[in-house]
Every structure is written in C-alpha cells, then in structure tokens.
Tab-separated table of C-alpha atoms in Angstrom:
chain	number	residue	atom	x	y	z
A	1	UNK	CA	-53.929	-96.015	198.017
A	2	UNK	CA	-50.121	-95.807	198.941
A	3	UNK	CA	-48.878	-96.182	195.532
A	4	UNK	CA	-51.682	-93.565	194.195
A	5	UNK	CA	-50.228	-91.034	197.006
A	6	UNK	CA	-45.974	-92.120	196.248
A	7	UNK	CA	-46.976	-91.384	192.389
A	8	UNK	CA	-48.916	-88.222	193.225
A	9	UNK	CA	-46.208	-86.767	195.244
A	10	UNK	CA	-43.477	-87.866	191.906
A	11	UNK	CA	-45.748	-85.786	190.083
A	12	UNK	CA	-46.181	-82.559	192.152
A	13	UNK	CA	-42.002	-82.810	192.791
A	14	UNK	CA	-41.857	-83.306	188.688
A	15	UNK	CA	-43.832	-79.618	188.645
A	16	UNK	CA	-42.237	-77.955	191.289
A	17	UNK	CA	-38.515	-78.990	188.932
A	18	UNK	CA	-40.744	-77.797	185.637
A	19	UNK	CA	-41.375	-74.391	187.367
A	20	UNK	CA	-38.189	-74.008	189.056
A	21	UNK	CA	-36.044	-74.572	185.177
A	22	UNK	CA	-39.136	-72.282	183.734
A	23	UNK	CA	-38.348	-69.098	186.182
A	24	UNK	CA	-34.237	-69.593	186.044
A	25	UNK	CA	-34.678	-69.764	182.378
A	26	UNK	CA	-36.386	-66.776	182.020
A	27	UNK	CA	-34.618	-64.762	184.572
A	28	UNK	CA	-30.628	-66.066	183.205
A	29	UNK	CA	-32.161	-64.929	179.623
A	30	UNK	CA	-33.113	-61.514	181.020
A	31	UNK	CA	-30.227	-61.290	183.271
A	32	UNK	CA	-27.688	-62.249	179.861
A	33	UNK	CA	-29.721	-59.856	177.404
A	34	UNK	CA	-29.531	-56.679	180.345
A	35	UNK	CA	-25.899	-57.478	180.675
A	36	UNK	CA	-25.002	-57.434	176.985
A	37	UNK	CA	-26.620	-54.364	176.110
A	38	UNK	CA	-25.472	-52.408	179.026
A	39	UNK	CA	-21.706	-53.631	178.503
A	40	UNK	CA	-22.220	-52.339	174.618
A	41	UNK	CA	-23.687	-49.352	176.299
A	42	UNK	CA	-20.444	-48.705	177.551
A	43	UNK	CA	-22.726	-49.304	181.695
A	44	UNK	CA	-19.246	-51.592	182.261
A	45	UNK	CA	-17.223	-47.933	183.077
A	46	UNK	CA	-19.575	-47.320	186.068
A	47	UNK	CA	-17.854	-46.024	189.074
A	48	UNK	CA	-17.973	-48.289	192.150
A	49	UNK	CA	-18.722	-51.673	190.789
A	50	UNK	CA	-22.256	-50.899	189.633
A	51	UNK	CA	-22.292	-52.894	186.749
A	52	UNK	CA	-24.018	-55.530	188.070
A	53	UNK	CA	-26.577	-53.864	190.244
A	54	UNK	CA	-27.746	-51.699	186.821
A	55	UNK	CA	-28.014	-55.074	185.182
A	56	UNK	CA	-30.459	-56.160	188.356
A	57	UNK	CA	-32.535	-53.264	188.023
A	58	UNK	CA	-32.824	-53.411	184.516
A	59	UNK	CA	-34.531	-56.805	184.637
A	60	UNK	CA	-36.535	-55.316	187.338
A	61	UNK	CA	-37.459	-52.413	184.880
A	62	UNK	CA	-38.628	-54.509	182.235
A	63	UNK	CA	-41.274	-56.583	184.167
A	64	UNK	CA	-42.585	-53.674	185.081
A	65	UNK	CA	-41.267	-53.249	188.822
A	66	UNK	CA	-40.333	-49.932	190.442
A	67	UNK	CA	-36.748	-48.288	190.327
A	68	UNK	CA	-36.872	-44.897	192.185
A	69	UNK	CA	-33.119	-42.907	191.636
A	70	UNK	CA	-31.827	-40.346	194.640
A	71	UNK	CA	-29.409	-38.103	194.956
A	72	UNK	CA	-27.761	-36.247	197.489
A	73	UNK	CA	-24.471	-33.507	197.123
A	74	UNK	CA	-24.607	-31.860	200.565
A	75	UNK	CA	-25.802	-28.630	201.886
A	76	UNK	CA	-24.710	-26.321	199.002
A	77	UNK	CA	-26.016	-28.935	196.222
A	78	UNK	CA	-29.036	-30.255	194.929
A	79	UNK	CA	-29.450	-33.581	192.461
A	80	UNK	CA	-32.825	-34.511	190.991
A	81	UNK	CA	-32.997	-37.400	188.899
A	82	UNK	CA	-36.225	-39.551	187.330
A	83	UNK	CA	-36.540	-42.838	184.950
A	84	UNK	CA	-39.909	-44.461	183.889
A	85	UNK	CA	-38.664	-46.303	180.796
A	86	UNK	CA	-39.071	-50.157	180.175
A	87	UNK	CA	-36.229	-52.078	178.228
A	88	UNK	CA	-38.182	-54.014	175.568
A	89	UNK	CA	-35.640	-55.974	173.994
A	90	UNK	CA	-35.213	-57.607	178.040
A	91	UNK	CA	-39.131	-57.636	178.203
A	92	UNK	CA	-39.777	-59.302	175.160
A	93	UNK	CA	-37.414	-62.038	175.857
A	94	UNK	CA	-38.392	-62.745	179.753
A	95	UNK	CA	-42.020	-62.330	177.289
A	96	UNK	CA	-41.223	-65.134	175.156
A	97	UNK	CA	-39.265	-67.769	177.289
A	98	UNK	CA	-41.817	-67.943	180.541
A	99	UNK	CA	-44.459	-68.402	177.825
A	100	UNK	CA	-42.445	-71.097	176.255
A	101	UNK	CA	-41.543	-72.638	179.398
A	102	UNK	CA	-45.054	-72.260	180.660
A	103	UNK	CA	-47.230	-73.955	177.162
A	104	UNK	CA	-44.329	-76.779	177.080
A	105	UNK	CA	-45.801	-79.305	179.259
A	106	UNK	CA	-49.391	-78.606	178.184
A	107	UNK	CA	-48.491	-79.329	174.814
A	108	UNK	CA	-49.272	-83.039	174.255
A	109	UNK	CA	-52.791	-82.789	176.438
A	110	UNK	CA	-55.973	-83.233	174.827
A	111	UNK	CA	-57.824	-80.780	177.289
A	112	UNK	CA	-56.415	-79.098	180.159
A	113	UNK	CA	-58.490	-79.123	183.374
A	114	UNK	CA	-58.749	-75.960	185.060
A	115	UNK	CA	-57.406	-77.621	188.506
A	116	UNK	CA	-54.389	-78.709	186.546
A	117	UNK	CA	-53.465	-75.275	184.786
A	118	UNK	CA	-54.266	-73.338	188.052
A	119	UNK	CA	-51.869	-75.326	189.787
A	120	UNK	CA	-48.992	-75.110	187.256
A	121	UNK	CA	-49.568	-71.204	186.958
A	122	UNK	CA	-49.199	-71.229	190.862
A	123	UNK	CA	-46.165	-72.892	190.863
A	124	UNK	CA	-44.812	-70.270	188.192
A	125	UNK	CA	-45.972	-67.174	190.328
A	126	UNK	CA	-44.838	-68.539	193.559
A	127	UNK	CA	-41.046	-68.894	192.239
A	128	UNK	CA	-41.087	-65.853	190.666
A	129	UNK	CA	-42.661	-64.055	193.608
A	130	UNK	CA	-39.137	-65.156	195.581
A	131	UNK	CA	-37.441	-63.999	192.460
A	132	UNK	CA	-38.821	-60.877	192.315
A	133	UNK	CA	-38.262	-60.339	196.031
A	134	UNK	CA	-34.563	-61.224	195.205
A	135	UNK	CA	-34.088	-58.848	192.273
A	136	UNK	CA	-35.279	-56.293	194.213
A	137	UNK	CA	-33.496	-55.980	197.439
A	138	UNK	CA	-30.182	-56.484	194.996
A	139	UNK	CA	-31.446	-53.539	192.290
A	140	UNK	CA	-29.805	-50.963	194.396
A	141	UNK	CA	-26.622	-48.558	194.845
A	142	UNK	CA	-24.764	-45.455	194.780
A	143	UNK	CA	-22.144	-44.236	193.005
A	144	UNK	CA	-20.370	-40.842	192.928
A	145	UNK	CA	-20.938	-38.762	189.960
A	146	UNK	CA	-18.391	-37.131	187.758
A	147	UNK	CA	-18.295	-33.370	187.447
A	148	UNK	CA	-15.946	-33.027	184.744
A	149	UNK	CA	-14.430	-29.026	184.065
A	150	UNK	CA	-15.756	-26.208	184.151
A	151	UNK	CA	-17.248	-23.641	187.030
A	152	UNK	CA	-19.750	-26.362	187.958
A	153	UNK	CA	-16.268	-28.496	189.039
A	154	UNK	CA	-14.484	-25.044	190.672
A	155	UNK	CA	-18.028	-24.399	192.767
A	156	UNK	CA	-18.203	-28.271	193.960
A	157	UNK	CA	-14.328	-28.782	195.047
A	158	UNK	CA	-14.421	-24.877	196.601
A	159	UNK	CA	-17.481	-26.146	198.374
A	160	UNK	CA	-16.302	-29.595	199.460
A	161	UNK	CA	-19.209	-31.060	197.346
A	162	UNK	CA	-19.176	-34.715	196.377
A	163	UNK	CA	-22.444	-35.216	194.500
A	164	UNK	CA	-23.684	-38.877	194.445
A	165	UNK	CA	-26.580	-40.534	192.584
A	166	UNK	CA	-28.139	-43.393	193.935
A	167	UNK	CA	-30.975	-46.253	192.675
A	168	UNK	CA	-33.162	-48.318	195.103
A	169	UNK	CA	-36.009	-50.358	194.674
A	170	UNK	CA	-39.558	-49.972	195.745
A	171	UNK	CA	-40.231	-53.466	196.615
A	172	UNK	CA	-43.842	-53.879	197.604
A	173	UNK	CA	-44.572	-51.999	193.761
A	174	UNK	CA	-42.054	-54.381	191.916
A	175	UNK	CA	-43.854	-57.156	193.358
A	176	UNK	CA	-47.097	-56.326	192.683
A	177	UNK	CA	-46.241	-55.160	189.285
A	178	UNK	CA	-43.860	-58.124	188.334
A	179	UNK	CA	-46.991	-60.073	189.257
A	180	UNK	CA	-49.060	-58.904	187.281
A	181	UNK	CA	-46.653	-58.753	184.407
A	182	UNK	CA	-46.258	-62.641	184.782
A	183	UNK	CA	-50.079	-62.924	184.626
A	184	UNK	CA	-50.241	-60.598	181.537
A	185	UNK	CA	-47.558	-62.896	179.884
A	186	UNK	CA	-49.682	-66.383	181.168
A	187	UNK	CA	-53.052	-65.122	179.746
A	188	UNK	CA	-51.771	-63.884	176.433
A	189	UNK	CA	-50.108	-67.314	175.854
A	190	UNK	CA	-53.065	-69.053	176.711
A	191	UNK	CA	-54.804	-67.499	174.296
A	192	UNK	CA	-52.568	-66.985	171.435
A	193	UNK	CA	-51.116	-70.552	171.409
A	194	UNK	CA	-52.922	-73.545	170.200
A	195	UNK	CA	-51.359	-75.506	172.174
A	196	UNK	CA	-53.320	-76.258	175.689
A	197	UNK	CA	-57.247	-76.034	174.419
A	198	UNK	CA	-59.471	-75.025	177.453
A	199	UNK	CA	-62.113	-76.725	178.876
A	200	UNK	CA	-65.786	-75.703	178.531
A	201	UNK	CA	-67.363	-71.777	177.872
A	202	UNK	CA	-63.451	-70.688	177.906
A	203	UNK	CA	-62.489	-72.877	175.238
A	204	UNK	CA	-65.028	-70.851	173.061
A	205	UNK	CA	-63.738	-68.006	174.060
A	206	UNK	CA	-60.190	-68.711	173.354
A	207	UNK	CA	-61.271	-70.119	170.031
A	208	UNK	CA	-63.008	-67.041	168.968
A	209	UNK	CA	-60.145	-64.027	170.016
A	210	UNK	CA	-57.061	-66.912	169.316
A	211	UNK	CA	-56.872	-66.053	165.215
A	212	UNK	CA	-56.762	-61.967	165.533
A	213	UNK	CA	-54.568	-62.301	168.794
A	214	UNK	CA	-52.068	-64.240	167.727
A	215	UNK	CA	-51.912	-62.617	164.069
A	216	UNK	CA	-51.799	-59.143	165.863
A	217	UNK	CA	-48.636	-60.713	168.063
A	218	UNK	CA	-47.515	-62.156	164.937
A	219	UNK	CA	-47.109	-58.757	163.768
A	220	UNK	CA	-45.757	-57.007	166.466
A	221	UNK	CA	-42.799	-60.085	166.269
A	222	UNK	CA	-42.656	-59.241	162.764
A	223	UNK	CA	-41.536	-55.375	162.996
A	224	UNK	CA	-38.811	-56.734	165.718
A	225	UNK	CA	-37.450	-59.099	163.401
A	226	UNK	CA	-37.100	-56.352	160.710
A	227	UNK	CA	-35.732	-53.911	163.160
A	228	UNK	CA	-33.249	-55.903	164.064
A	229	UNK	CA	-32.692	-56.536	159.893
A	230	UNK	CA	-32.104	-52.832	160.075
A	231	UNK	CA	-30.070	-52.140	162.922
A	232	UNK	CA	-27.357	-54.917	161.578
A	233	UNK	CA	-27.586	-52.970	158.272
A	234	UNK	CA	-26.545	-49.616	160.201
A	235	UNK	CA	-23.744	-51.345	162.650
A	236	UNK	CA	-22.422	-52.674	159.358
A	237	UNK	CA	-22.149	-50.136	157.053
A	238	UNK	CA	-22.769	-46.953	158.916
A	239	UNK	CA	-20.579	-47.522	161.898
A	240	UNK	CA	-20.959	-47.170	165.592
A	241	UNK	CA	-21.595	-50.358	166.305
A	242	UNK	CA	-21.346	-50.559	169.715
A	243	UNK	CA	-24.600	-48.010	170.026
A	244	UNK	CA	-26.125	-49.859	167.739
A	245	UNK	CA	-26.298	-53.074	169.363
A	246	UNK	CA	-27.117	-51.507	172.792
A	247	UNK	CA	-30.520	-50.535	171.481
A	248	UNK	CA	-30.513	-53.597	169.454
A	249	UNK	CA	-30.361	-55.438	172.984
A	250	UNK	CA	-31.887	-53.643	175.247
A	251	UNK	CA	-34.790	-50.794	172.808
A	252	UNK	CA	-35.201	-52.580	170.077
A	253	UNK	CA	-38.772	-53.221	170.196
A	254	UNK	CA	-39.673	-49.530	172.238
A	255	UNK	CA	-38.280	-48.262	168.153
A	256	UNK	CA	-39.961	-51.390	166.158
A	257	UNK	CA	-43.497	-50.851	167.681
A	258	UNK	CA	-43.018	-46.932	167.679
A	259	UNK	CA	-42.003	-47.166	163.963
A	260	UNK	CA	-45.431	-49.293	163.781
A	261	UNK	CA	-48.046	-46.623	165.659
A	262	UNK	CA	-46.442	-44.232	163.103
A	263	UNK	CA	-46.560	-46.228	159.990
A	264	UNK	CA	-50.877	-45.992	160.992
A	265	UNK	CA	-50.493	-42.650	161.460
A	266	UNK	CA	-50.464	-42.028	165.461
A	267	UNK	CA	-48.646	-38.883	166.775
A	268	UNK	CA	-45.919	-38.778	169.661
A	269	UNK	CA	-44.473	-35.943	171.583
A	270	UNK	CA	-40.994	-36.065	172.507
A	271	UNK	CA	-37.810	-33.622	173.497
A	272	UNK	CA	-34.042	-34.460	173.930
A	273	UNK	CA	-32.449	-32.622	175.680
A	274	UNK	CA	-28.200	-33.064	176.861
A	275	UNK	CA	-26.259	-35.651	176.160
A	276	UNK	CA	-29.252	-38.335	175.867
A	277	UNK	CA	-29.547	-39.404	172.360
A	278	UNK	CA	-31.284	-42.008	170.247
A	279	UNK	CA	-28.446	-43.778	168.237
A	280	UNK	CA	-31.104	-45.993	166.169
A	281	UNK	CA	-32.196	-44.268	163.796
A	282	UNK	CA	-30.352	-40.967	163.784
A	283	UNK	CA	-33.524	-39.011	162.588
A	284	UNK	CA	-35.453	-39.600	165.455
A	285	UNK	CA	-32.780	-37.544	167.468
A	286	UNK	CA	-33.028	-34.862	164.806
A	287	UNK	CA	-36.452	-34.505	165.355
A	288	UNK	CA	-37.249	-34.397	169.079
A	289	UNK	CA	-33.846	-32.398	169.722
A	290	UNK	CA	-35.622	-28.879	169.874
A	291	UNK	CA	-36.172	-26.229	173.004
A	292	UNK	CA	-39.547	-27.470	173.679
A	293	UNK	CA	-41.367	-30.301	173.111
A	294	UNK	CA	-41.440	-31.924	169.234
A	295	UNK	CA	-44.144	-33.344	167.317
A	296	UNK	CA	-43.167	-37.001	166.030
A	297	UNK	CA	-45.479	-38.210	163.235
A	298	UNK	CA	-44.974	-39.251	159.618
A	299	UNK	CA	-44.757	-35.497	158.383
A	300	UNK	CA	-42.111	-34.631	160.883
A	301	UNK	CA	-40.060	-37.461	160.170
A	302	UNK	CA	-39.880	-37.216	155.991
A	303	UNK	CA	-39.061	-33.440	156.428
A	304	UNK	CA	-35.899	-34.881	158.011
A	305	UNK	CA	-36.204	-37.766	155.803
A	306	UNK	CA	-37.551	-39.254	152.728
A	307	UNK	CA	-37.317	-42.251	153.532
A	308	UNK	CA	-39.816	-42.178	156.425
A	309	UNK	CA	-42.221	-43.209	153.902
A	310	UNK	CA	-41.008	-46.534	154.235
A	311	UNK	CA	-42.703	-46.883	157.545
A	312	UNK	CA	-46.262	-46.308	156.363
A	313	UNK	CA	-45.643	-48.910	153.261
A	314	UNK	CA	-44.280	-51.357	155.802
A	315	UNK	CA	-47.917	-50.518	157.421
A	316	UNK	CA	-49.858	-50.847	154.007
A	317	UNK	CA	-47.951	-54.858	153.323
A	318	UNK	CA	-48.084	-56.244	156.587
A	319	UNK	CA	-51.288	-55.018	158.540
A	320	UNK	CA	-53.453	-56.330	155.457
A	321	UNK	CA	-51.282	-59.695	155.500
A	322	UNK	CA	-51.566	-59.679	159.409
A	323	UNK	CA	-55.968	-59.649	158.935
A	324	UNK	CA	-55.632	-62.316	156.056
A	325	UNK	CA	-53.702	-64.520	158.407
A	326	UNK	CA	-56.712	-63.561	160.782
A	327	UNK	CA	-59.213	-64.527	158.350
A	328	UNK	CA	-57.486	-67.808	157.434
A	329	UNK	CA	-56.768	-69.198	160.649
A	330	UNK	CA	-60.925	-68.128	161.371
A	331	UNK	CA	-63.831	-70.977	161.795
A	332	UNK	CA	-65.425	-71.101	158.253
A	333	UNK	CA	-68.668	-69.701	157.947
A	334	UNK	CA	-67.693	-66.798	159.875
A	335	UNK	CA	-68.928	-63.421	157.895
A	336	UNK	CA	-66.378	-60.780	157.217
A	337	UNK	CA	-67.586	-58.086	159.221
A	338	UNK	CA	-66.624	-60.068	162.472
A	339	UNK	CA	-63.767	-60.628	160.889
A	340	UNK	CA	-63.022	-57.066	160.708
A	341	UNK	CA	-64.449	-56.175	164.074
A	342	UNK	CA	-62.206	-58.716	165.638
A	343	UNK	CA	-59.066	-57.679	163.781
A	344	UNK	CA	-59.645	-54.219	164.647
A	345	UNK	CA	-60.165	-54.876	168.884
A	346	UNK	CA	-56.529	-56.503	168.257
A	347	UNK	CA	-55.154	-53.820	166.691
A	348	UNK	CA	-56.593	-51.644	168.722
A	349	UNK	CA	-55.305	-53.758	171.591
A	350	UNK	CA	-51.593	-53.557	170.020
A	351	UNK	CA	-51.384	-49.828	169.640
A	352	UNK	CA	-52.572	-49.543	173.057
A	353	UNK	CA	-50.136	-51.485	174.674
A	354	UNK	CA	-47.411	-49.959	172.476
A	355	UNK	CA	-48.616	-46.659	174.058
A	356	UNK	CA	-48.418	-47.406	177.689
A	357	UNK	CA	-44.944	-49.352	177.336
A	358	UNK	CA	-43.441	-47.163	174.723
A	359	UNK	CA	-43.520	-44.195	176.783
A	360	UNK	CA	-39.718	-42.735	178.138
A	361	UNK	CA	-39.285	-40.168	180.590
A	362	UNK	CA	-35.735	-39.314	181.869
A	363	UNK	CA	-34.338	-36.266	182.994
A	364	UNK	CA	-31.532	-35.629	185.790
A	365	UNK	CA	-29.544	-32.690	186.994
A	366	UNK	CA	-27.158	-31.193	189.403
A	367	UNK	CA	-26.830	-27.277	190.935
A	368	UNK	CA	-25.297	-25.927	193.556
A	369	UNK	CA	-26.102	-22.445	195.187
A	370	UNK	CA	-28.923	-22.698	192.669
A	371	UNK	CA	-26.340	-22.774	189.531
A	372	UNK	CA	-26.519	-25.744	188.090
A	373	UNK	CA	-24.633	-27.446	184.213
A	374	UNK	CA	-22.157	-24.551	184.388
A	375	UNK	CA	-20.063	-26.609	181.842
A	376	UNK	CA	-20.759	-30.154	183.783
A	377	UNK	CA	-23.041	-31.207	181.454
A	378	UNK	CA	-24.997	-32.547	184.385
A	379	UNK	CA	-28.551	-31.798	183.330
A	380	UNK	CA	-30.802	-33.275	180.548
A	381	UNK	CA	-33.993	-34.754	179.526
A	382	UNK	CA	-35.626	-37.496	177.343
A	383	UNK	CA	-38.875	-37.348	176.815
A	384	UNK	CA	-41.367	-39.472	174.546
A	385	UNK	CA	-45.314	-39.887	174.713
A	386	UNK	CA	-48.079	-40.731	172.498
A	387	UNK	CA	-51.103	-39.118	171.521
A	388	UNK	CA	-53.104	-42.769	172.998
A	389	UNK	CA	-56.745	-41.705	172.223
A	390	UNK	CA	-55.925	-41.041	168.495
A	391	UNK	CA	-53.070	-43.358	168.257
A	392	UNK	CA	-55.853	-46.210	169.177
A	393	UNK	CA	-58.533	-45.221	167.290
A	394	UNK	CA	-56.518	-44.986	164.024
A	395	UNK	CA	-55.559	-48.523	164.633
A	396	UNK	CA	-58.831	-49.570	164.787
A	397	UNK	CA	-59.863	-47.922	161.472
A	398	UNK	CA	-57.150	-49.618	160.028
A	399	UNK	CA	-57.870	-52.989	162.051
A	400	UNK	CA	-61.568	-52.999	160.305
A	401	UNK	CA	-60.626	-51.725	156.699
A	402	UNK	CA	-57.586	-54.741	156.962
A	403	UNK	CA	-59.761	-57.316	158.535
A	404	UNK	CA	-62.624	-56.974	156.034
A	405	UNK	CA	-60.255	-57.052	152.872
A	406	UNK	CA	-58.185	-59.967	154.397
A	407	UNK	CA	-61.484	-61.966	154.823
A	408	UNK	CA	-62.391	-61.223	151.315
A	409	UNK	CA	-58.533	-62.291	150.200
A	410	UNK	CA	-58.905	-65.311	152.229
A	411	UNK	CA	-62.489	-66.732	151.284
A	412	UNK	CA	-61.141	-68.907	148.376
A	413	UNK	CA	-58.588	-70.430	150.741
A	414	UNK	CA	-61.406	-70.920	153.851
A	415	UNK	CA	-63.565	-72.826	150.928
A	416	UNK	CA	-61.230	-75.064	150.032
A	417	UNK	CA	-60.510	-75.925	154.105
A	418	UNK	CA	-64.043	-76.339	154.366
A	419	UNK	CA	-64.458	-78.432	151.114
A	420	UNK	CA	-61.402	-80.753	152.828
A	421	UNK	CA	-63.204	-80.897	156.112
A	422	UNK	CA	-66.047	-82.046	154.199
A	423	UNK	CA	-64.090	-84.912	152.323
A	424	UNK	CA	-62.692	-86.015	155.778
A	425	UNK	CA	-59.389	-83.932	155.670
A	426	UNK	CA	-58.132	-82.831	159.192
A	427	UNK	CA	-57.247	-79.177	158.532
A	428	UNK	CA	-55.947	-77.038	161.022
C-alpha cells in the first residue's frame, strides 16, 4: 500500500513538472513572438520604458483577455482612445504549442480515461489561471504622448497641457476569457489530433467530426504558411521590411484567413483613417482609406488590383483538396452527402471563427477646448468587420459543393483502403 501511494505521488509530481514546462512554453513562445513583432514595429521607441508592458498586454490580447486604454490631458483637454483587435500571429502560436504540449504525453496511450485527461487538463488551467493573473496585473502603464507642431502643440504648452495615454487591464475579464481560450484550444486538439482516442460514446463522436475538423484546420494552417510565402516575397523585393515582418509576426493570420473569407466570396466593411495603415498588402490600405466606411470584397479589391483574382483561385485549389483530404481520412462506407454535410459545418465553423477574431477596431484622439488634430496628427481610426451571416453561409455552400466532389475524387482511394483492410492491411 506504501509503495502504491510513494509511486502515486512520483506520478502526480511528474504531471504537475509536465504542466508547469507546457504553460512556460507556451507563454516564453508568446512572450518572444509579441516582442519581435513589436520591436520590428518600431513599439521599442516608446516613451517611458513601455516596451515591455505593450509586449505583456499583447499576449494578454491574443488569448482573448481585456486591455481597456485611458487617457487624461487636464482640464482644457480631452483623450479618447479604444482597441479590440487580437494579434493572430501570437494567438496562433500560444494555439499551437499548449496543444502540443498538452497531446504529448497522451500520445503513446491506447485509450485515455476520462479521470486521467480531466486531471491533466486541470493541471494546465490551474497554471495558467496564475499566469493569467500575472500577465495581467503587469499589462499596464502610462506614457506621455507626443504632440508634435502645429496649433494643437501652441494650444497644449499655452495651456500647460501634458496629455498622457494610459493601458490597464481588466482582470476578472482576462481571466475568464483566457480561460476559456485555453479550453477552446484543449477541445479542438482533442478532436483534431489522433493522437489520445476517447473512451466510450465520445470516442464516436470524435471519430465522426475528427476528418472535416482537422482538414478544415489543415487549411486554415495552409493560407498562413502561404502568407508568410508572400510576405518574405514583399520584404525581399519590394522593400520595407521592417513593416513587413511586424505583421508577419504579430497579423499574419488576421490577413491569411481574411484573404480566405474573401477568396469564398464574404464581404467586409472597413475605414482607415490617420496614420494607421495596413503595410501587408498595400491594396488593402487603398481600399478601406475613404471618408466613410469601404466595402472590402473581391470586386473592390481587383478594381485596385488584378491580381485579387488570385485569392478566389487559391479558394477554387485548396477548399476542394481540403474536402478530399476529408473524404479520405473518412470511415469507408460513409455516403457522400455526409461527407459534404460534414465538410460544410467545418467550413462553416472556420469562416465563423475568422469573423469573430478577424474583426479590428481602433480609433484614438486628442482636443483641447474642443479643437482637436490641429496639425498633431493625434486622431484616427481603423476599422474592419465582416458581413458574418453571409460570410458563413457562403462557406457552407462551398463546404457542401467541395465535400461532395472530394468524396467522389476520393472513392477510388477509400476502395482500395477498404480492399487492404480486407486483406489484413492496417491502414490508417
């Protein structure tokens, strides 16, 4: 009985070590990719050492938490300031590491007992509970902001105004929200990876949605890694690299899966206004930089540019190859039209999420006696939404016209897996 409780106790400290290397990976990858992009940004300029507290609060923005940005310029003086934007590139790779770190020692089990996977998920969440608590009280500052010339400067020094912008932290939100982020990210990898099969009636369930899911995250991966194709294209031949490589490492994705929703023919609504600017690609800057708000679709973008087009033949190659992987990876026997029904839910699925974190709204500004970006250039906006009912219903019309002609593509290659199970061959 002693020896079962001294090996026991090994076991649970062995976890506890797992989770603890799982959440410091994860947060030091975050931490490294926030850092990098804002220093390309040219964030390493900030006035009053706030480098490394922007760096904070971007990892706090990108599991979802709450960043809430004050101002104050004193009696004469207004400031108004707002962000709701998530940095993908940060998300995606907090995304892909915890999920890593959390399938890696499920890996070599035959079945994973539900006691067993509860208990390693609660280690996870309680670590990176504390570490959310930690990121957030640090995710905070204030800096003074820089006037520049102009009558805006004469009013403010006249006045004695010192205008300041500040960032804090809503913590109870950024807990809640990181928490939920970290079970988003738990679930999905549960059921995309093969990798820890599920006892019982949610074993069947993961077996059923585990070929559309992961082919539909297989595709989202897929316009990343040919953004980023792209965007070391531009930095080398077009210059501005340093731009370049700040939305490579800290947007990338918010433009990958926003050049995907437009490729199926979804429709955003945008406006930049100021100095905010989208360096990657130029177009989209050229588009949305109007009086009032733009339409961003397909049509908007190839009267800019030709080569728009691209994006909706980039659609027409890899959605269908996306539903044959689908099909493939399907138990044989099953008839197309699930097939297509289940492709199209993960579309669906795909263009919704792209939606809800896709969407940017940023604005700021600074007046005094009711005058305000007399020559400052203290004002501006950035704006960009989609059109989510549509943009999710085109998706799944595309899902179910790509899922049905991917299971047609794939039938000879499910009859000659089923032909090998029959002859004894382990297929996969």
């Amino acid at each position: 009985m002693r020896s079962t409780t001294v090996a026991d106790r090994a076991v649970s400290r062995h976890g506890w070590v797992q989770a603890v290397a799982a959440v410091l990976a994860a947060l030091a990858t975050m931490l490294g990719m926030a850092a990098l992009g804002l220093w390309a940004a040219g964030a390493a300029r900030l006035p009053d050492g706030a480098f490394a507290r922007v760096v904070v609060a971007t990892v706090v923005t990108a599991v979802g938490g709450s960043i809430e940005l004050s101002g104050n310029a004193g009696v004469f003086a207004q400031t108004r300031a707002g962000l709701a934007v998530l940095p993908l590139s940060v998300t995606l790779t907090g995304v892909l590491v915890i999920a890593w770190a959390f399938l890696r020692p499920l890996r070599h089990r035959a079945v994973t007992g539900a006691g067993q996977l509860a208990g390693w998920a609660a280690r996870i969440a309680v670590l990176w509970l504390l570490a959310l608590i930690g990121l957030a009280l640090a995710a905070r500052h204030t800096f003074a902001v820089d006037v520049r010339n102009g009558t805006l400067s004469d009013l403010t020094g006249l006045l004695g105004v010192a205008p300041t912008l500040g960032f804090t932290t809503n913590v109870p939100l950024t807990v809640l929200f990181g928490l939920l982020w970290l079970a988003g990210v738990l679930l999905l990898a549960l059921l995309v990876s093969r990798a820890p099969p599920l006892p019982g009636r949610p074993a069947r369930f993961q077996e059923a949605a585990r070929p559309a899911a992961s082919a539909a995250v297989a595709l989202l991966l897929a316009y990343v890694v040919l953004g980023a194709l792209a965007a070391l294209v531009t930095a080398a031949t077009r210059g501005h690299a340093a731009q370049t490589f700040a939305v490579l490492l800290l947007g990338l994705p918010n433009l990958a899966w926003l050049a995907l929703t437009l490729g199926l023919g979804a429709t955003w609504h945008g406006r930049v206004d100021g100095p905010f600017g989208l360096p990657l690609p130029h177009v989209l800057d050229e588009v949305l930089r109007t009086p009032d708000v733009s339409t961003l679709n397909l049509r908007t973008l190839t009267e800019h540019d030709g080569r728009a087009w691209w994006l909706l033949v980039a659609a027409v190659v890899l959605v269908p190859a996306a539903a044959f992987v689908t099909a493939v990876r399907s138990p044989v026997g099953a008839p197309p039209r699930r097939h297509a029904l289940s492709f199209a839910v993960a579309l669906a699925a795909a263009a919704l999420m792209t939606g809800l974190v896709g969407r940017i709204s940023a604005h700021y500004g600074l007046s005094v006696l009711g005058i305000g970006d007399l020559g400052g250039g203290l004002s501006g906006e950035l704006l960009l939404r989609p059109e989510l009912g549509p943009a999710v219903g085109i998706a799944a019309l595309w899902g179910l016209v790509a899922g049905f002609l991917g299971s047609l593509l794939a039938l000879p290659v499910r009859r000659r897996a089923g032909t090998g199970r029959g002859r004894g061959t382990r297929t996969r």
